[in-house]
Tab-separated table of C-alpha atoms and ligand atoms in Angstrom:
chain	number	residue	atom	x	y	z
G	1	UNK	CA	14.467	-0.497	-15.933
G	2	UNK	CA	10.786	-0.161	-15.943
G	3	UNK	CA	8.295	1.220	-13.855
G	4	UNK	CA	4.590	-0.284	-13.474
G	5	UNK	CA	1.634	2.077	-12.958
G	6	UNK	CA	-1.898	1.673	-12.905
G	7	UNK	CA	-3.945	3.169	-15.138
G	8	UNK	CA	-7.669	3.724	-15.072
G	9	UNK	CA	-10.301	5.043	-17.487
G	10	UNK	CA	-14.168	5.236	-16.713
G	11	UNK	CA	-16.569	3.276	-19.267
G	12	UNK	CA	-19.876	5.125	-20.458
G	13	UNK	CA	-22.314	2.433	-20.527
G	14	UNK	CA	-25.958	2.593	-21.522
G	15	UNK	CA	-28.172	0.958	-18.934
G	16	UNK	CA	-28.606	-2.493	-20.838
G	17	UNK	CA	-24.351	-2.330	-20.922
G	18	UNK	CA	-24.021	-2.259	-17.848
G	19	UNK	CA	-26.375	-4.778	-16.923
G	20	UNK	CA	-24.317	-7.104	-19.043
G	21	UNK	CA	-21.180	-5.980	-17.183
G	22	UNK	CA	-22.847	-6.493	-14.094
G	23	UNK	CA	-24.065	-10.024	-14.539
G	24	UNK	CA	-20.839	-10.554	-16.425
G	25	UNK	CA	-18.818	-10.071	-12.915
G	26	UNK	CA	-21.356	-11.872	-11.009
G	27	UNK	CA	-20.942	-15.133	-13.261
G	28	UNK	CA	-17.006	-14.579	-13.301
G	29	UNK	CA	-16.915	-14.398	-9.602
G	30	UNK	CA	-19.159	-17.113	-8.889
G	31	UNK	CA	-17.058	-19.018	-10.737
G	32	UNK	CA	-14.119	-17.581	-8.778
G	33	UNK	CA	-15.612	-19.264	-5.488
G	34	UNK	CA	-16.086	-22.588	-6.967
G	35	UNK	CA	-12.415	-22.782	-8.485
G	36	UNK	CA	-11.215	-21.200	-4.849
G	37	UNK	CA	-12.774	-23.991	-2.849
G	38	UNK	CA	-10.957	-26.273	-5.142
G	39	UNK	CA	-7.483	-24.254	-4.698
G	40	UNK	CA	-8.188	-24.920	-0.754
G	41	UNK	CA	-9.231	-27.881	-0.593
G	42	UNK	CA	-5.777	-28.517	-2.017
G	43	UNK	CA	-4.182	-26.325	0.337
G	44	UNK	CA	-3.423	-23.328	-1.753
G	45	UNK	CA	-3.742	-21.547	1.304
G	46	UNK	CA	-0.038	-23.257	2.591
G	47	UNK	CA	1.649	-23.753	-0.559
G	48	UNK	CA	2.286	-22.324	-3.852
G	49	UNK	CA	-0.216	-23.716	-6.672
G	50	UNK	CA	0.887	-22.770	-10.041
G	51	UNK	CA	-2.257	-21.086	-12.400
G	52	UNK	CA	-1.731	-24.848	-14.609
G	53	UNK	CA	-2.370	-27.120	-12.088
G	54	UNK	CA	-5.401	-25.209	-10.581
G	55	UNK	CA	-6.473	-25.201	-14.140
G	56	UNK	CA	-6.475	-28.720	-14.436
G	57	UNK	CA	-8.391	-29.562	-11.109
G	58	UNK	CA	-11.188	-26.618	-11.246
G	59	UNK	CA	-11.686	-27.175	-14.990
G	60	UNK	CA	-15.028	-29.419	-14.711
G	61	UNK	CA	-16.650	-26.606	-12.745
G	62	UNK	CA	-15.430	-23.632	-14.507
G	63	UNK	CA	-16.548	-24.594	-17.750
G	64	UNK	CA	-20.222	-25.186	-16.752
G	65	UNK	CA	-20.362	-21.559	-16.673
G	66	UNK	CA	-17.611	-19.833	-18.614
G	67	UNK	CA	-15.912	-20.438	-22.007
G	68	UNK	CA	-12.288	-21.144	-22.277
G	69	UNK	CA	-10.758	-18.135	-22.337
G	70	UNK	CA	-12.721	-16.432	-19.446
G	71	UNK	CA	-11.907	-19.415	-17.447
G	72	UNK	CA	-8.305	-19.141	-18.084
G	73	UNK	CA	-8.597	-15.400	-16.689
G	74	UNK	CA	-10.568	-16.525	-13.648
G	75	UNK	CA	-8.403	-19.321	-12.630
G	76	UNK	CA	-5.592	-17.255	-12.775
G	77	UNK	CA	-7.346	-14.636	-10.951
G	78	UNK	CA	-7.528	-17.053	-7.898
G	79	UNK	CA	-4.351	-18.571	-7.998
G	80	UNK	CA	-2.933	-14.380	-7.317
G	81	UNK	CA	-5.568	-14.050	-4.636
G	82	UNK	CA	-3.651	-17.247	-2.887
G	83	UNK	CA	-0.302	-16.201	-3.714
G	84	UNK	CA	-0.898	-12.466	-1.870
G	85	UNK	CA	-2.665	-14.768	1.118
G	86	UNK	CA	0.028	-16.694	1.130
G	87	UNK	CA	2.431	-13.156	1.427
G	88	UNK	CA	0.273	-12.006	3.900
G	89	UNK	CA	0.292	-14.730	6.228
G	90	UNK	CA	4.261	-14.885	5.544
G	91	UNK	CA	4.576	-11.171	6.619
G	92	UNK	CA	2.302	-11.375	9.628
G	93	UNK	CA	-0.196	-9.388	8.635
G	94	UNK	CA	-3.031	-11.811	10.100
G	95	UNK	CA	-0.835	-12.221	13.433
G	96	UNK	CA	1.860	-15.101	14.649
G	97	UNK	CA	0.840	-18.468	13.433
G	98	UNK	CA	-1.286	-19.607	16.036
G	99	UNK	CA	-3.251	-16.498	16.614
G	100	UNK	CA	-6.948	-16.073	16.576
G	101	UNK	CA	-6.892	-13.854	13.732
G	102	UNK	CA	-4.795	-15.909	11.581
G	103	UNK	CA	-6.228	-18.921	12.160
G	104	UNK	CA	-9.864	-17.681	11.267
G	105	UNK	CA	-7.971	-16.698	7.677
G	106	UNK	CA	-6.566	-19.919	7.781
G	107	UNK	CA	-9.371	-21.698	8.277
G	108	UNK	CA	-11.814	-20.972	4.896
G	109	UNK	CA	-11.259	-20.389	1.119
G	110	UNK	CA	-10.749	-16.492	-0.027
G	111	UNK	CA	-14.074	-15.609	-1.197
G	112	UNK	CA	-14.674	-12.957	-3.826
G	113	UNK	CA	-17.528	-10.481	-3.785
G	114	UNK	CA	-19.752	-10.721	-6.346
G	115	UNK	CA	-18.636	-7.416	-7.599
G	116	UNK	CA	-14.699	-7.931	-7.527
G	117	UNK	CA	-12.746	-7.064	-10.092
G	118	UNK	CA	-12.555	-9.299	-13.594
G	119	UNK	CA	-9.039	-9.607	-15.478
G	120	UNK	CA	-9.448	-9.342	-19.107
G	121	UNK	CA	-6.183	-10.139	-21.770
G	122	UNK	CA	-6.114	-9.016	-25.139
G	123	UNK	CA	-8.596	-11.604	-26.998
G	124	UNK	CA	-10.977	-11.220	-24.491
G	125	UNK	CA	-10.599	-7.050	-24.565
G	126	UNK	CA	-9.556	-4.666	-27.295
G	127	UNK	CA	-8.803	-0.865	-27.663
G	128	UNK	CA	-9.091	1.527	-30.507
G	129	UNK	CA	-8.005	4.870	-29.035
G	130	UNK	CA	-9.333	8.120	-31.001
G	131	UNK	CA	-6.889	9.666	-32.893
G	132	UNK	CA	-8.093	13.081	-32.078
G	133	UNK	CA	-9.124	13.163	-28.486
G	134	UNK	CA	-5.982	12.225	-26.117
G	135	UNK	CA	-8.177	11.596	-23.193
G	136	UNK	CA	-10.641	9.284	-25.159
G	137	UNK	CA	-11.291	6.480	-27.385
G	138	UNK	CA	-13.860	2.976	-27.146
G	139	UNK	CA	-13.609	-0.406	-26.003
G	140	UNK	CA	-14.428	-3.907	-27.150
G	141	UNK	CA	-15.049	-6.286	-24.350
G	142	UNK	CA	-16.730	-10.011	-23.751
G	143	UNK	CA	-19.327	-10.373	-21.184
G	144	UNK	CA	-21.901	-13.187	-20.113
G	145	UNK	CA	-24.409	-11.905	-23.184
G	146	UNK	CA	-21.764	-11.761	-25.797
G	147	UNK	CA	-19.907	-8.613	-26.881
G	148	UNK	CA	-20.135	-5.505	-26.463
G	149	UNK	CA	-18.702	-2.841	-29.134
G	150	UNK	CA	-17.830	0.657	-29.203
G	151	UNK	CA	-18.028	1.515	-25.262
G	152	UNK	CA	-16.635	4.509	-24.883
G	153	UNK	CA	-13.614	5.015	-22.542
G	154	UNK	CA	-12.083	8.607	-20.913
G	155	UNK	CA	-9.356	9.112	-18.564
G	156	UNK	CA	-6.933	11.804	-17.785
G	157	UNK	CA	-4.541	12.121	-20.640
G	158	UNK	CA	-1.035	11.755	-19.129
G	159	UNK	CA	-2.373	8.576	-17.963
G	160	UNK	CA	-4.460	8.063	-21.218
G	161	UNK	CA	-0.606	8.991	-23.093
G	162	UNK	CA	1.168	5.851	-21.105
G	163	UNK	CA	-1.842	3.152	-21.612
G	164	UNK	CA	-0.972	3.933	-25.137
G	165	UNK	CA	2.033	3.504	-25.296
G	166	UNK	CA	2.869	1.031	-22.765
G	167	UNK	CA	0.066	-1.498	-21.676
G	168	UNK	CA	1.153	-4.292	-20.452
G	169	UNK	CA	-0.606	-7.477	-19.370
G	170	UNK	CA	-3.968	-7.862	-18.012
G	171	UNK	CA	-6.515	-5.284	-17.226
G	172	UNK	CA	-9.030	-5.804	-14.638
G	173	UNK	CA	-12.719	-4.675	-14.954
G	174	UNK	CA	-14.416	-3.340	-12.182
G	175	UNK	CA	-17.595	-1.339	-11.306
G	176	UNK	CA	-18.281	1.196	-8.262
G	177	UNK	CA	-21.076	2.231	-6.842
G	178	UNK	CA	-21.698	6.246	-5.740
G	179	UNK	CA	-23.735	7.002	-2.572
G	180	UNK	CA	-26.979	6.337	-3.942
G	181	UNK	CA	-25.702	2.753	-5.302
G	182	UNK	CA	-25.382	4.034	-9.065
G	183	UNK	CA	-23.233	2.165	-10.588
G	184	UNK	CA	-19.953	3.053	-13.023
G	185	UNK	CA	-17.436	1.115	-14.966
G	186	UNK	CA	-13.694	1.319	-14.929
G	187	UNK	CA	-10.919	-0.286	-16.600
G	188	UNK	CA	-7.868	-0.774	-14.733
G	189	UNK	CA	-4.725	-1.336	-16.710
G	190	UNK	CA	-1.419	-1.742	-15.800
G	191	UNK	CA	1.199	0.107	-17.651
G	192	UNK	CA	5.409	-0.529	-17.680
G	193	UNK	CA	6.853	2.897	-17.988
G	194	UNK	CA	11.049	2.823	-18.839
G	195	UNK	CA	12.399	4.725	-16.515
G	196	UNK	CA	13.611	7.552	-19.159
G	197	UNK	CA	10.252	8.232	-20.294
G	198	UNK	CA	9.287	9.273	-16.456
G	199	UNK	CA	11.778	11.633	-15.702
G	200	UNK	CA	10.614	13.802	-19.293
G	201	UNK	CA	6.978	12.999	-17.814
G	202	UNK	CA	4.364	14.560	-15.899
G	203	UNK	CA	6.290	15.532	-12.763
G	204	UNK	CA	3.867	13.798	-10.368
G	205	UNK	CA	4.766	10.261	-11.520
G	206	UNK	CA	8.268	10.890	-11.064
G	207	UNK	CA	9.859	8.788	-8.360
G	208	UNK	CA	12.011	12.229	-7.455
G	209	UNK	CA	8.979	14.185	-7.149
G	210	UNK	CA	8.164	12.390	-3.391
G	211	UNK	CA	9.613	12.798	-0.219
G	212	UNK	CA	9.616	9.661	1.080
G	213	UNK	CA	8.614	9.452	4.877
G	214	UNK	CA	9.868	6.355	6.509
G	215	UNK	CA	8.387	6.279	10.399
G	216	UNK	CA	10.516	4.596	13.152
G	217	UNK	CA	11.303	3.322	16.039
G	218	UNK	CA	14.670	4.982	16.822
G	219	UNK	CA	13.962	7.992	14.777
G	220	UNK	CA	10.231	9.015	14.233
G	221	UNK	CA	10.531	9.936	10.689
G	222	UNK	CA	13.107	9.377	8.103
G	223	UNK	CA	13.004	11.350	4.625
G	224	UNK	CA	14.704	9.806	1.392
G	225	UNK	CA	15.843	13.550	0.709
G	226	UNK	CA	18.739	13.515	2.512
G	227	UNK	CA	19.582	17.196	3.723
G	228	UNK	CA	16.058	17.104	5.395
G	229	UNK	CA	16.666	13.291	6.734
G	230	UNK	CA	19.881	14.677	8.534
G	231	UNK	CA	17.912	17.723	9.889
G	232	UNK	CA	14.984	15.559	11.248
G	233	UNK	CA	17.350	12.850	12.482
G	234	UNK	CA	19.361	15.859	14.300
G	235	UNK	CA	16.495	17.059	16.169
G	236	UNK	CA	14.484	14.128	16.578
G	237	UNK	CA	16.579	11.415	16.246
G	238	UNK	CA	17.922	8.657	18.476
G	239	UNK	CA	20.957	10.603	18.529
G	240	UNK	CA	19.659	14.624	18.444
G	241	UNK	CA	21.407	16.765	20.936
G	242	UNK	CA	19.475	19.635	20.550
G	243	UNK	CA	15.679	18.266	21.308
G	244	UNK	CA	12.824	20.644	20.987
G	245	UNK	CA	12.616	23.263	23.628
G	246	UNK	CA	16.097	22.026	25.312
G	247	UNK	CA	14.760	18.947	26.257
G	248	UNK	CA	17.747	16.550	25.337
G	249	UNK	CA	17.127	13.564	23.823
G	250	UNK	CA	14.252	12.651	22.040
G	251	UNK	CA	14.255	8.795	22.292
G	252	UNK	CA	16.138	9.785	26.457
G	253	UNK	CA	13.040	11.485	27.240
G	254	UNK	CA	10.713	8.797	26.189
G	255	UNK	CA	12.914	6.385	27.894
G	256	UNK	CA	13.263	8.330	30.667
G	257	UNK	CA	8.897	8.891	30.599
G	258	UNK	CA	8.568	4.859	30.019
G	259	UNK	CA	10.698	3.959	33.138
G	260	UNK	CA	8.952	6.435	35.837
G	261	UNK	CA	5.726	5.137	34.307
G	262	UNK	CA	6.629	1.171	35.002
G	263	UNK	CA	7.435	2.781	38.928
G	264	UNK	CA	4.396	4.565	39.162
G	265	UNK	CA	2.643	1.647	37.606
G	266	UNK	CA	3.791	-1.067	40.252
G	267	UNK	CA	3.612	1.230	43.099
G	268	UNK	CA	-0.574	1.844	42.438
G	269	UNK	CA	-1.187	4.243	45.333
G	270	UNK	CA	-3.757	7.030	45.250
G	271	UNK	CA	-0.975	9.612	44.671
G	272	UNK	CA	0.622	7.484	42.449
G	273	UNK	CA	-2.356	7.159	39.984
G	274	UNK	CA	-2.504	11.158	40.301
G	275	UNK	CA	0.814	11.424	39.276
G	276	UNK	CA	0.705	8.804	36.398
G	277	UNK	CA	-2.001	10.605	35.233
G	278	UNK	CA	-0.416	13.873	35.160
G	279	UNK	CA	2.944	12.582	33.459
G	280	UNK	CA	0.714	10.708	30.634
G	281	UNK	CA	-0.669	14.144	30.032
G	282	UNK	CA	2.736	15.712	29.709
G	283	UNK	CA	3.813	12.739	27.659
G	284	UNK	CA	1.401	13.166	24.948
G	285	UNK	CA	1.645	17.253	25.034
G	286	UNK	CA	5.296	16.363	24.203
G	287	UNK	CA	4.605	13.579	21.308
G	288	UNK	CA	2.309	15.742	19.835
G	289	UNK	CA	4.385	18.754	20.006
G	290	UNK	CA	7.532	17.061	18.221
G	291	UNK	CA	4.721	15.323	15.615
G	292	UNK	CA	3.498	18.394	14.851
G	293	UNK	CA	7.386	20.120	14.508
G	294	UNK	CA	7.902	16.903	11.871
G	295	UNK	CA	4.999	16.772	10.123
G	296	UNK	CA	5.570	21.088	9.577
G	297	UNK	CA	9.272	20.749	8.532
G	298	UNK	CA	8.327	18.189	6.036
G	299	UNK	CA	5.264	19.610	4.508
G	300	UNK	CA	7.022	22.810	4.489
G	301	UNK	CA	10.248	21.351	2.529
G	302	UNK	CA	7.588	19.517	0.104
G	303	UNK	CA	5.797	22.245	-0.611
G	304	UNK	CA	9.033	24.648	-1.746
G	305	UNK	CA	10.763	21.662	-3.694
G	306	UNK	CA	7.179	21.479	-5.733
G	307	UNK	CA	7.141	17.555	-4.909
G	308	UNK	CA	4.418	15.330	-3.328
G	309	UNK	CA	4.923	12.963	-0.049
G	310	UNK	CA	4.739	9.170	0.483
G	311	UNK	CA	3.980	7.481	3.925
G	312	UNK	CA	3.476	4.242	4.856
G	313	UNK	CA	-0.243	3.397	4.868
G	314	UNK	CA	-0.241	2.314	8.718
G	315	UNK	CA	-2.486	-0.755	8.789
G	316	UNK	CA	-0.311	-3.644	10.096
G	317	UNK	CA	2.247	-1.056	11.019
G	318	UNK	CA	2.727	-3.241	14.409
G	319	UNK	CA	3.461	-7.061	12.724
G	320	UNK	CA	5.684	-5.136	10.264
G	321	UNK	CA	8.087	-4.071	12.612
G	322	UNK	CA	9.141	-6.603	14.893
G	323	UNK	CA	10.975	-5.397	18.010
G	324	UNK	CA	12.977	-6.458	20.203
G	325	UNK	CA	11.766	-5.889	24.004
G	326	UNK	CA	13.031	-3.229	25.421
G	327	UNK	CA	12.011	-0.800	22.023
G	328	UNK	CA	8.270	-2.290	22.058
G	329	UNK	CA	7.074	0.316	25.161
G	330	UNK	CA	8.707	3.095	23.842
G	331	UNK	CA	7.575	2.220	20.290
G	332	UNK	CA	3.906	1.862	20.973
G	333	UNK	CA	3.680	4.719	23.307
G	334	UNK	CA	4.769	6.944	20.697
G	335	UNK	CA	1.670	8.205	18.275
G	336	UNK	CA	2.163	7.166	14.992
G	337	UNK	CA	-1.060	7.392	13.610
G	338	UNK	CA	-1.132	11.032	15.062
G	339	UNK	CA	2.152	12.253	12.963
G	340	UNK	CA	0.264	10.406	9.691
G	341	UNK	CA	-2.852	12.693	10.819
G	342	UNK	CA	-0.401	15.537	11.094
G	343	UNK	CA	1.235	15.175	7.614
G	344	UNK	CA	-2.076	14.465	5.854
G	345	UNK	CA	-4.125	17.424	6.903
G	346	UNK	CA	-0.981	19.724	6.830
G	347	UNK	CA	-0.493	18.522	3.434
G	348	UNK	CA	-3.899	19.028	2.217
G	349	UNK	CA	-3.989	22.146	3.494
G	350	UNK	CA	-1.039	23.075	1.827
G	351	UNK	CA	-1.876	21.473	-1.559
G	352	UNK	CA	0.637	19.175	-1.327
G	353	UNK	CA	0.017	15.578	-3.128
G	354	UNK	CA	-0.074	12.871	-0.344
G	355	UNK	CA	0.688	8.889	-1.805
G	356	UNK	CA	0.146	6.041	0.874
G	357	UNK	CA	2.405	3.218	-0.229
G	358	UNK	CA	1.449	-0.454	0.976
G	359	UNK	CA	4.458	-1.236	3.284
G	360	UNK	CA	5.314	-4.565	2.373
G	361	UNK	CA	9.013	-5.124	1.067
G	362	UNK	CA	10.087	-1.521	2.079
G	363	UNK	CA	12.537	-2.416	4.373
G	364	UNK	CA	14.037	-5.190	2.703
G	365	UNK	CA	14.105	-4.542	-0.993
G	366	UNK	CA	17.493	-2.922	-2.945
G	367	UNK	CA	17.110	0.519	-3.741
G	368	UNK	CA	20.456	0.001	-5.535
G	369	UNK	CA	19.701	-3.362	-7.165
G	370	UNK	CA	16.221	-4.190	-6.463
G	371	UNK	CA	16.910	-7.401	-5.147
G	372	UNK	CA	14.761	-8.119	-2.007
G	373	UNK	CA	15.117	-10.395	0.726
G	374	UNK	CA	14.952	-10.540	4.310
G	375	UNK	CA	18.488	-11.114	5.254
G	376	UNK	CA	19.044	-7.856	3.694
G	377	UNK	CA	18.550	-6.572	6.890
G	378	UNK	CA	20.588	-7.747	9.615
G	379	UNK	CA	19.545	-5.589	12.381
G	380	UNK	CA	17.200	-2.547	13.151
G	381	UNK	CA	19.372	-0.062	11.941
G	382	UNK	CA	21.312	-1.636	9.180
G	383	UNK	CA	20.878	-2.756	5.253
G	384	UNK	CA	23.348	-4.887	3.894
G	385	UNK	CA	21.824	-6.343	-0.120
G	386	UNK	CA	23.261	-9.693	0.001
G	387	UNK	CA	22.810	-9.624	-3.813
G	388	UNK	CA	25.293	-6.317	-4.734
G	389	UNK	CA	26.707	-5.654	-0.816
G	390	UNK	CA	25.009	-1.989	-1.110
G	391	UNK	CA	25.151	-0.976	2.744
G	392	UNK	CA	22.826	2.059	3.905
G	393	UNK	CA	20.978	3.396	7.277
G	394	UNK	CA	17.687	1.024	7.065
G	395	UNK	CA	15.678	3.983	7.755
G	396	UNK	CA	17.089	6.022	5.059
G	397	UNK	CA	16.388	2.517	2.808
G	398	UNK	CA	12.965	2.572	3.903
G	399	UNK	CA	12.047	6.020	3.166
G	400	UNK	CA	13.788	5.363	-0.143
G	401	UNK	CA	11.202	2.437	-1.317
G	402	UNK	CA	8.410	4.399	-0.147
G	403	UNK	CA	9.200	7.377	-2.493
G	404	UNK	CA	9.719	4.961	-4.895
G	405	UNK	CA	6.372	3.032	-4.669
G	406	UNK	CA	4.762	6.416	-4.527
G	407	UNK	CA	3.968	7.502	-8.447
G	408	UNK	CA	1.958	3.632	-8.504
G	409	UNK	CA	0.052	4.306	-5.381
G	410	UNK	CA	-0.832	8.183	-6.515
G	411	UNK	CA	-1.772	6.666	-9.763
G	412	UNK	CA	-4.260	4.414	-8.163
G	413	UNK	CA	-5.479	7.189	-6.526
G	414	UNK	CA	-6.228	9.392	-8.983
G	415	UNK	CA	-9.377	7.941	-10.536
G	416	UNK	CA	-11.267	10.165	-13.012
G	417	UNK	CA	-14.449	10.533	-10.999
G	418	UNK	CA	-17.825	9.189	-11.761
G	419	UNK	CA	-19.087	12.614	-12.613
T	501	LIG	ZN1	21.483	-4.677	-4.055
């Protein structure tokens, strides 16, 4: 078992450098849009199209611009950018088939910036790290007016330790821009880490250094450490006896709040409106009372255990989770955004690491196996792996794959700054 980080290490370029680098991604990416409007006009955008075959048909306009193996790089580069449209559309992130939103995706080729990121392999990049310096070392690297030699690289030097050691694959170029539009270089690499190296490695890219926060429907967070999981789920939970303040129920109250809403709702009097009004008040006094209890707890039991927390970043949070009617009131009347808000400032605050992991798979992906499908979820509530019959609370599953696509998003995170 493996685990793939990112990497990344800033490039000191002279002026002329990065003028090459510059017009290097500019030529890459225009020849990025031409083989994309080939990919679509062969409806890459509904089914899979292997790297080879797009090869084949964008071949007469790539190499009017690029040599072979910079062609290769960029074809391939397109045929991902399908694939993850194709994902995306699969998941719902652009809305149900049919949809305004999705059908706008739908409608043209996936465009590149002229500034997105390059991939570079091996003969197209090389690295000679300094023997001396474990944060440093220079680069050789192909652009549009030949190569360039001897660019200097730095990083920090645990991640600087793993590129070393374990590079794998492709590395993407890339180049940012600061507020007044000065430009930098950095190389993005991804490394495969075996899981024995992490745990005797810098504690932050441990998978066990993250509490995992997994936010739901029935209960509003779930932790992958377990002792706190049952604690939140006891006070918060669909099933807590002992609500804040003696309220009762959690998920009762909201219930309870949704229901006299609907009445007050239909009835649309003067007085009716006043007391709508009022109760909405209460409500969110209430949501934000038990967001900010959660969001405490957590950062408090982060902060003593010396590890960093994972959440969901909550774009899309809505086509992820698909309800079923009666939960969808109750689910968007409850502030999620507000307990991220919560957890992030209480965190910073505290000086405790905060990783936003990209949702997708969390919920349906092994944490005993790793196999991951969607019929490993039967219901809400349940995970059944229909590969090695592991069964576990979804929610606890959930906030499981989120710790454990934490150390990659910190990683990507962490970029040595431009200064
Ligand atoms: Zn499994």
């Amino acid at each position: 078992m493996a685990v793939k980080l990112t990497v990344q290490v800033r490039l000191g370029t002279a002026t002329e450098q990065m003028r090459s680098l510059l017009s290097t991604l500019v030529t890459c990416n225009q020849a990025a849009n031409a083989a994309s409007q080939v990919a679509f006009a062969n409806g890459a955008a509904r089914r899979h199209m292997s790297m080879r075959s797009l090869q084949k048909l964008a071949y007469d306009e790539l190499k009017l611009t690029l040599s072979a193996q910079p062609s290769l790089l960029t074809t391939s580069k397109v045929a991902a950018a399908y694939s993850t449209l194709r994902a995306n559309l699969r998941e719902g992130r652009y809305g149900k088939p049919g949809s305004k939103r999705r059908a706008r995706v739908e409608a043209k080729p996936v465009r590149f910036r002229s500034d997105a990121a390059q991939p570079y392999d091996d003969r197209c990049l090389s690295w000679q790290h300094s023997p001396t310096d474990p944060a440093r070392g220079t680069v050789s690297i192909w652009t549009v007016d030949g190569r360039l030699k001897d660019i200097a690289y730095v990083g920090q030097p645990g991640q600087v330790a793993m590129l070393r050691s374990w590079r794998q694959g492709e590395t993407d170029l890339l180049v940012r821009r600061d507020g007044a539009g000065a430009p930098t270089a950095f190389l993005v690499a991804t490394v495969d880490v075996p899981a024995g190296a992490l745990a005797d490695g810098p504690h932050l890219f441990s998978p066990e250094g993250w509490v995992g926060v997994d936010m739901g429907i029935e209960n509003i967070a779930v932790t992958s450490d377990r002792p706190l999981a049952k604690e939140l789920m006891g006070r918060f939970g669909a099933d807590a006896t002992d609500g804040p303040g003696g309220e009762g129920k959690v998920s009762a109250r909201r219930k309870k709040n949704h229901q006299l809403r609907e009445k007050l709702q239909k009835k649309g009097t003067k007085s009716a409106k006043r007391l709508l009004k009022r109760r909405s008040r209460k409500e969110s006094r209430f949501a934000a009372d038990v967001n900010h209890q959660i969001s405490k707890r957590i950062v408090a039991e982060a902060k003593r255990t010396g590890r960093g927390i994972a959440r969901e970043d909550l774009t899309g949070i809505r086509e992820r989770v698909r309800l079923r009617k009666p939960q969808r009131a109750t689910h968007s009347s409850w502030a999620f955004a507000q307990l991220a808000e919560f957890l992030d400032y209480k965190a910073a605050r505290e000086g405790v690491p905060m990783a936003e992991v990209d949702p997708a798979n969390t919920s349906r992906r092994c944490t005993r196996c790793g196999h991951t499908e969607k019929g490993n979820r039967p219901s809400q509530a349940e995970f059944c792996c229909r590969a090695c019959g592991f069964v576990e609370h979804a929610d606890l599953v959930g906030a499981d794959n989120i710790a454990y696509k934490a150390p990659q998003a910190w990683a990507q995170s962490t970029v040595p700054s431009a200064a």
